[in-house]
Coordinates of C-alpha atoms in Angstrom, one line a residue:
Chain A
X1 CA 22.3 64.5 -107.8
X2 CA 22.8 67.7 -106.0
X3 CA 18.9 68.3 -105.9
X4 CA 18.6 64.7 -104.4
X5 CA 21.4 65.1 -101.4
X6 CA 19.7 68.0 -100.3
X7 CA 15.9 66.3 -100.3
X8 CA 17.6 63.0 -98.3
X9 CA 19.5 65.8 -95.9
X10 CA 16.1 67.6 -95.4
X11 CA 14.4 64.3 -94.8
X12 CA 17.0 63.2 -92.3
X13 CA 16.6 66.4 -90.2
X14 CA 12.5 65.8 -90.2
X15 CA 13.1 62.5 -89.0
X16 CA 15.3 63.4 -86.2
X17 CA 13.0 66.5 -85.0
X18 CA 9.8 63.8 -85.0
X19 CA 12.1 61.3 -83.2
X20 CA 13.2 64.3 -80.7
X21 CA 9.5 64.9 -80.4
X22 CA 8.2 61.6 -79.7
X23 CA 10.8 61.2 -77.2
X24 CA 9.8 64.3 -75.4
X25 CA 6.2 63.3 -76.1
X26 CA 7.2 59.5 -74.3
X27 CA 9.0 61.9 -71.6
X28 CA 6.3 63.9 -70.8
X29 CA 3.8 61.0 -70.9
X30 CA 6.0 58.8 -68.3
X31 CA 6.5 61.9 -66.4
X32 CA 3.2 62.3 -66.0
X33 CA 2.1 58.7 -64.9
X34 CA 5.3 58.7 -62.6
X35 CA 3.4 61.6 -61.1
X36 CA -0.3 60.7 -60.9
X37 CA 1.0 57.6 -59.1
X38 CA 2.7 60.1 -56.7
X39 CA -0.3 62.2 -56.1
X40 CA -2.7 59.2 -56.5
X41 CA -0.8 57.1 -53.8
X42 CA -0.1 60.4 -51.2
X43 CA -4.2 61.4 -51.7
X44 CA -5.2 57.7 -51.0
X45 CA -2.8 57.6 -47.9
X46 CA -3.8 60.2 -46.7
X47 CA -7.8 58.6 -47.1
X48 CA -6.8 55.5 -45.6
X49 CA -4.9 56.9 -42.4
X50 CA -8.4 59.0 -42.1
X51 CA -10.5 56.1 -42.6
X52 CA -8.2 54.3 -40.1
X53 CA -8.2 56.9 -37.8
X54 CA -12.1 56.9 -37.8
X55 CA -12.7 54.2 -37.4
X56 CA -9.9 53.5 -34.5
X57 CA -12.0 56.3 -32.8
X58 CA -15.2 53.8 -33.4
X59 CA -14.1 50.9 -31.9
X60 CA -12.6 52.5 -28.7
X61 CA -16.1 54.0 -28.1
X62 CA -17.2 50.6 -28.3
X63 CA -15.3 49.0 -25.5
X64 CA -14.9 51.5 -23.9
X65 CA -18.8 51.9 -23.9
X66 CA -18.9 47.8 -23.0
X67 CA -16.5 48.3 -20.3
X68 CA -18.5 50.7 -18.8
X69 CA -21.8 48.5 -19.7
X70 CA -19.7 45.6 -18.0
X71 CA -18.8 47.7 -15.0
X72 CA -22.1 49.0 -14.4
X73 CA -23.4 45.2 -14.0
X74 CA -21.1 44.3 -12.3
X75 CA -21.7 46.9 -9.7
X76 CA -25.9 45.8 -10.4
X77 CA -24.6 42.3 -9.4
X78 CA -22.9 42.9 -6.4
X79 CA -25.3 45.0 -4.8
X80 CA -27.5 42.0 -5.5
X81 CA -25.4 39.9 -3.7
X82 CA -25.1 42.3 -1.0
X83 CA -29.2 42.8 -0.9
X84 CA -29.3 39.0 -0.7
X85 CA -27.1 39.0 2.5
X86 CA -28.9 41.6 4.2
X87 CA -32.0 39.8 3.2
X88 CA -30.7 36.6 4.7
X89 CA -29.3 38.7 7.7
X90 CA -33.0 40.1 8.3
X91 CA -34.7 37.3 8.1
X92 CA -32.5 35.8 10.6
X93 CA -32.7 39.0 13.4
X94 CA -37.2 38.2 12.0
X95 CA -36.9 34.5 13.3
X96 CA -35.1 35.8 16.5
X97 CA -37.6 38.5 17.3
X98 CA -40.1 36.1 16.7
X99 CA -38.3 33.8 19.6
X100 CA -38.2 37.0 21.8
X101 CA -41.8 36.6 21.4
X102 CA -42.0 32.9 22.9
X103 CA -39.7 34.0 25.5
X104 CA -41.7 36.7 27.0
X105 CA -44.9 34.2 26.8
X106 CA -43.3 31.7 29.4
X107 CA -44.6 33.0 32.1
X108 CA -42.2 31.5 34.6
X109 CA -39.0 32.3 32.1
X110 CA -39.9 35.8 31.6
X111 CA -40.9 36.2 35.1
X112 CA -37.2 35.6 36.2
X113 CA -35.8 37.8 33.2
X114 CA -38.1 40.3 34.1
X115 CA -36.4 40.5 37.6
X116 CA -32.8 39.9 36.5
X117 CA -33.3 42.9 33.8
X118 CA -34.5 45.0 36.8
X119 CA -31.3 44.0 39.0
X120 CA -28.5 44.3 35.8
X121 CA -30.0 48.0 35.3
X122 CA -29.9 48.6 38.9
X123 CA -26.5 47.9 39.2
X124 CA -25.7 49.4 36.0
X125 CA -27.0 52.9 37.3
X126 CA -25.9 52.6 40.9
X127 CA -28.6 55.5 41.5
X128 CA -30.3 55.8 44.7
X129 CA -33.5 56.7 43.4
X130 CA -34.4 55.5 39.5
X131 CA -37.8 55.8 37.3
X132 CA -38.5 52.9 35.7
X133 CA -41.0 52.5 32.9
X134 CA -42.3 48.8 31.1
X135 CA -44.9 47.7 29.2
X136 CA -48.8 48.4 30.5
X137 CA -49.2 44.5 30.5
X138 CA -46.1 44.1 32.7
X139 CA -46.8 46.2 35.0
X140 CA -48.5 44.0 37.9
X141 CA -45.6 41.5 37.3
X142 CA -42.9 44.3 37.7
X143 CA -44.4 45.7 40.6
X144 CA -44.3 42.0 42.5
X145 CA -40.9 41.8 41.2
X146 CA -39.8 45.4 42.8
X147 CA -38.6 44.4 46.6
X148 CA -37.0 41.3 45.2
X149 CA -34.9 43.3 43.0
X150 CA -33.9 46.1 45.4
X151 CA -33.3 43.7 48.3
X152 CA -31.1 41.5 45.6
X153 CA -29.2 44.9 44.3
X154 CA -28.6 45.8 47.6
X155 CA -26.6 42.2 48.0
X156 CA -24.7 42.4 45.4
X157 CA -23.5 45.8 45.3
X158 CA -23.5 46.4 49.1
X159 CA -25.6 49.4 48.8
X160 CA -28.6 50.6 50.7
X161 CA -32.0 49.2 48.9
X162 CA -33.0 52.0 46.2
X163 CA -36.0 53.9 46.0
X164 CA -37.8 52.6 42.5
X165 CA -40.6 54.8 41.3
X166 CA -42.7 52.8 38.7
X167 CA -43.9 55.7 35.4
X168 CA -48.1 54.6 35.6
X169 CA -48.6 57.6 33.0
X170 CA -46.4 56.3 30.3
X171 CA -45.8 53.0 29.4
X172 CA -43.6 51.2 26.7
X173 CA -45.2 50.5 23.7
X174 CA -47.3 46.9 23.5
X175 CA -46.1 43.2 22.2
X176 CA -46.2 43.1 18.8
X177 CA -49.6 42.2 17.3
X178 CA -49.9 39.2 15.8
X179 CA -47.2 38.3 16.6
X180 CA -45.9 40.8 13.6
X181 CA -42.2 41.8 14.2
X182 CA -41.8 44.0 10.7
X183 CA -44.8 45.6 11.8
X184 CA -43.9 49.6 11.5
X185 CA -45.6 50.1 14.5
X186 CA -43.8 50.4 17.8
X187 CA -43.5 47.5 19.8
X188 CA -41.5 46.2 22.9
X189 CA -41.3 42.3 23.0
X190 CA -40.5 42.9 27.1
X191 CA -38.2 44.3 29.7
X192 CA -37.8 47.2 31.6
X193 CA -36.5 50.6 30.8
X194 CA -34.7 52.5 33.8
X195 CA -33.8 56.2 34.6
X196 CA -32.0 58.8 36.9
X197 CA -34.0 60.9 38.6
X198 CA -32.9 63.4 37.3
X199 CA -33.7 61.6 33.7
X200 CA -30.2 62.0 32.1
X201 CA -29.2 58.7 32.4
X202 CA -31.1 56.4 30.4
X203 CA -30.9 52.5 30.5
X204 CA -32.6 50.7 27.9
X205 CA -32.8 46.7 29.2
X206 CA -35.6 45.5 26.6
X207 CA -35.3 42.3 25.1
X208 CA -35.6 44.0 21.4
X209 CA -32.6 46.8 22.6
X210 CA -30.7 43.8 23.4
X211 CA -31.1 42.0 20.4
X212 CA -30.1 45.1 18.3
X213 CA -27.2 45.3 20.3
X214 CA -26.0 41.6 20.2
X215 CA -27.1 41.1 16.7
X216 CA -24.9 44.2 16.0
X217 CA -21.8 42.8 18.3
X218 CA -22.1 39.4 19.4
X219 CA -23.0 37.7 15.1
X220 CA -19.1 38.4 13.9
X221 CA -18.4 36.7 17.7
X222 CA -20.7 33.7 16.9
X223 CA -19.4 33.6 12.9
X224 CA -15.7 32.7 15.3
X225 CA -17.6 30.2 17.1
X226 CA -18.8 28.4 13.9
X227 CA -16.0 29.7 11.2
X228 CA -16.5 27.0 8.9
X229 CA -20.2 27.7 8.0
X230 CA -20.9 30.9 8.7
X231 CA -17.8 32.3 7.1
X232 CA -19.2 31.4 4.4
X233 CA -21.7 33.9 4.7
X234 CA -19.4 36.8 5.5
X235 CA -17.1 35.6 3.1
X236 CA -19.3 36.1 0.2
Chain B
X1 CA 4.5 68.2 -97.2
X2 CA 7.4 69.7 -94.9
X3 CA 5.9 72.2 -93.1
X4 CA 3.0 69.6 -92.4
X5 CA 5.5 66.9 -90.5
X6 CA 7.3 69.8 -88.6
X7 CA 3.6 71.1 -87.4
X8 CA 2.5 67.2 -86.5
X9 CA 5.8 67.4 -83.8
X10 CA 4.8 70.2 -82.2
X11 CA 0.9 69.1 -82.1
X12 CA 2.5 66.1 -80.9
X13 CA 4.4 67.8 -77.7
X14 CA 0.9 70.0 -77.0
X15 CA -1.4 66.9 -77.1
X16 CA 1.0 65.2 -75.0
X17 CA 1.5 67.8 -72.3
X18 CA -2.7 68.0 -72.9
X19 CA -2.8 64.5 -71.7
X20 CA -0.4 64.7 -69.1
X21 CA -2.0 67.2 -67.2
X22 CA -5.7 65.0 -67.9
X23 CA -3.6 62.0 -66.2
X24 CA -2.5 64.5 -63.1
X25 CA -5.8 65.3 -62.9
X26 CA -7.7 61.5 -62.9
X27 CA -5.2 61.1 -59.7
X28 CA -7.3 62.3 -57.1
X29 CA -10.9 60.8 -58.6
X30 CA -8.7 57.4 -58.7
X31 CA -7.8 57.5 -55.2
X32 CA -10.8 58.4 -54.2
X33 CA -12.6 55.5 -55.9
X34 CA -10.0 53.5 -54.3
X35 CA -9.7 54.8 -51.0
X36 CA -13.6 54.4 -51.5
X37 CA -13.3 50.4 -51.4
X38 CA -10.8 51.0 -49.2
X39 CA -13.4 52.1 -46.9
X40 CA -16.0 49.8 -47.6
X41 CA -13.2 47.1 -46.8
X42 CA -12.7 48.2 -43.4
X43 CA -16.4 48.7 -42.8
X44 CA -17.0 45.3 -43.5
X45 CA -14.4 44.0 -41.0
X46 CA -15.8 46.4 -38.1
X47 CA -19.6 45.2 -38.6
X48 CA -17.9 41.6 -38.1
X49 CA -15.7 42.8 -35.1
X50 CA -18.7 43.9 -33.7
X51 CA -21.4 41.0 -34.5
X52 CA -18.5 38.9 -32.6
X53 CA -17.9 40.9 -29.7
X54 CA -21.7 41.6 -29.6
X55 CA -22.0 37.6 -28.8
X56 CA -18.5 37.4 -26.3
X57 CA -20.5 40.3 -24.7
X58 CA -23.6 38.8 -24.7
X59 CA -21.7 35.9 -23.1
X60 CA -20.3 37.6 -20.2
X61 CA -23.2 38.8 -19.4
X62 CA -25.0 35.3 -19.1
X63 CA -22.1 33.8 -17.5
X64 CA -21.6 37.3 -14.7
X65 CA -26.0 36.8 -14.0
X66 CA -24.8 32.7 -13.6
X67 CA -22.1 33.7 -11.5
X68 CA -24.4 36.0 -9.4
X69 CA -27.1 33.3 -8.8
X70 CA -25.1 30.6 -8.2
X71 CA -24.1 32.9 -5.5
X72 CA -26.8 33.8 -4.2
X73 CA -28.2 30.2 -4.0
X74 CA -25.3 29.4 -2.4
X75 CA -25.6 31.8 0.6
X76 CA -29.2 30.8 1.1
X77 CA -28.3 26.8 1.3
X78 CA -25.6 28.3 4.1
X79 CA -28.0 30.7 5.5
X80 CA -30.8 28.1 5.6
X81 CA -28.0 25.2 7.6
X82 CA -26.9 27.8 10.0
X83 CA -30.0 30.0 10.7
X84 CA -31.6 28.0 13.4
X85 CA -28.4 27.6 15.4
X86 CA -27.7 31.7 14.8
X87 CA -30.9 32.1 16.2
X88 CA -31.0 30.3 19.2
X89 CA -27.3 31.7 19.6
X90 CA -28.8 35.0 19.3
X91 CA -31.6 34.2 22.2
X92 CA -29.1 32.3 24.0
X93 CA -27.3 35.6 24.5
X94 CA -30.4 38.2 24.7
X95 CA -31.3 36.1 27.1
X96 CA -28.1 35.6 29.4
X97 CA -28.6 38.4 32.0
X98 CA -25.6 38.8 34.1
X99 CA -26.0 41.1 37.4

């Protein structure tokens, strides 16, 4: 009986240290799942944030190298606007040279110009002597023209009649051949340039000097005169 | 008999810290294998964003060289009624010499 207690009580106590065991053993094991779940989930954040992060950093290259794509364009597309005003703006100033050309074929028309040109510049200078120079095919016109347009200066700005020495060594350049305004060779579709003496004062009265300087001043005048359709040029 | 049980508790604690330490250990391939698909994941969704943008891009394109032509036409049908009257505007004036 006494042999027997003593084999239950030592059985008891094994018991109790396996249990203790196996309950640190279940400790331990939880423990350590509790902390590969820490360490697996603060690892994989920190992947995913980077993975995030990259490709964040992608897609912003992306638009913003589409933004810049779109810009540039853009920008291609309104010069090509632009180019296609200026090229409707040329070919304009083209057809009017072209009509500077009929002009100065009408004899009778360009004969009176030809005079009035000589008179404007006249009284534009107010010089008592002035060079004038015009084109090598003009020249026999301009030199019947000459005592009209002093005696008619001398009218209308109640001055003494002018002395008016015509240049017969240089001559403005010729018509246009061809009738080719976009020619890059000089041309002068008529008139008269006319000079101080002294040669510091230069007046340009050609009919192509005074289509640049219409065409430059006197186009946003006319756009006022017909603001419905030809705003709509300028306003594109 | 004894002695054998009290040594299987204490093999019992070492295999279990042995194992612990093997779990720590998986936690980093694991979370790479996940972070992994995790990746592949978001990949996949920026290859789409991109094949759809690609096309709205595509699009604004078309419809900005549209835009520009229909533009364009348009000044030349204005340039093309007005022209003739500019012109003889343009003359009118060149030829206007006042003295």
């Amino acid at each position: 009986m006494k042999d027997a207690d003593v084999s239950r009580q030592i059985q008891q106590m094994i018991r109790f240290i396996r249990q203790e065991a196996e309950e640190k053993a279940n400790e331990i094991s939880v423990a350590a799942e509790e902390e590969f779940n820490i360490e697996k989930l603060q690892l994989l954040e920190a992947e995913k944030r980077k993975i995030r992060q990259e490709y964040e950093r992608k897609a912003k290259q992306i638009d913003v190298r589409r933004k810049i794509e779109y810009s540039t364009q853009l920008n291609a597309a309104r010069i090509k606007v632009l180019q296609a005003q200026d090229d409707a703006m040329g070919s304009m100033k083209d057809a009017a040279k072209k009509g500077l050309l009929r002009v100065s074929n009408d004899k009778k028309v360009y004969k009176k110009l030809l005079k009035d040109m000589i008179v404007q510049g006249l009284l534009r200078l107010r010089e008592p002597s002035v060079l004038l120079r015009c084109r090598e095919s003009d020249r026999k016109l301009v030199e019947s023209l000459i005592e009209e347009a002093k005696k008619e200066y001398s009218e209308k700005a109640s001055m003494q009649s002018p002395k008016i020495s015509l240049d017969d060594r240089v001559y403005l350049p010729p018509p246009p051949k061809n009738g080719a305004v976009d020619s890059h060779e000089p041309y002068c579709s008529g008139g008269v340039v006319l000079a101080s003496e002294d040669g510091k004062i230069v007046l340009e009265n050609t009919l192509d000097a005074r289509l640049d300087v219409i065409f430059r001043q006197k186009l946003p005048e006319a756009c006022k005169e017909a603001p419905v359709r030809l705003n709509n040029i300028t306003a594109i | 008999m004894d002695p054998f049980k009290g040594q299987g508790g204490i093999q019992m604690l070492l295999i279990a810290e042995q194992e612990a330490q093997h779990i720590v250990s998986n936690a980093k391939d694991e979370a790479e294998r996940e972070a992994t698909e995790y990746r592949s994941h978001i990949e996949e969704e920026y290859q789409k964003s991109i094949s759809e943008n690609t096309g709205s891009s595509g699009s604004n394109v078309k419809r900005l060289e549209e835009e520009t032509n229909a533009k364009i036409k348009n000044l030349k049908k204005s340039t093309s009624k007005v022209s003739s009257e500019v012109v003889d505007m343009l003359l009118k004036y060149v030829t206007n010499i006042k003295t």
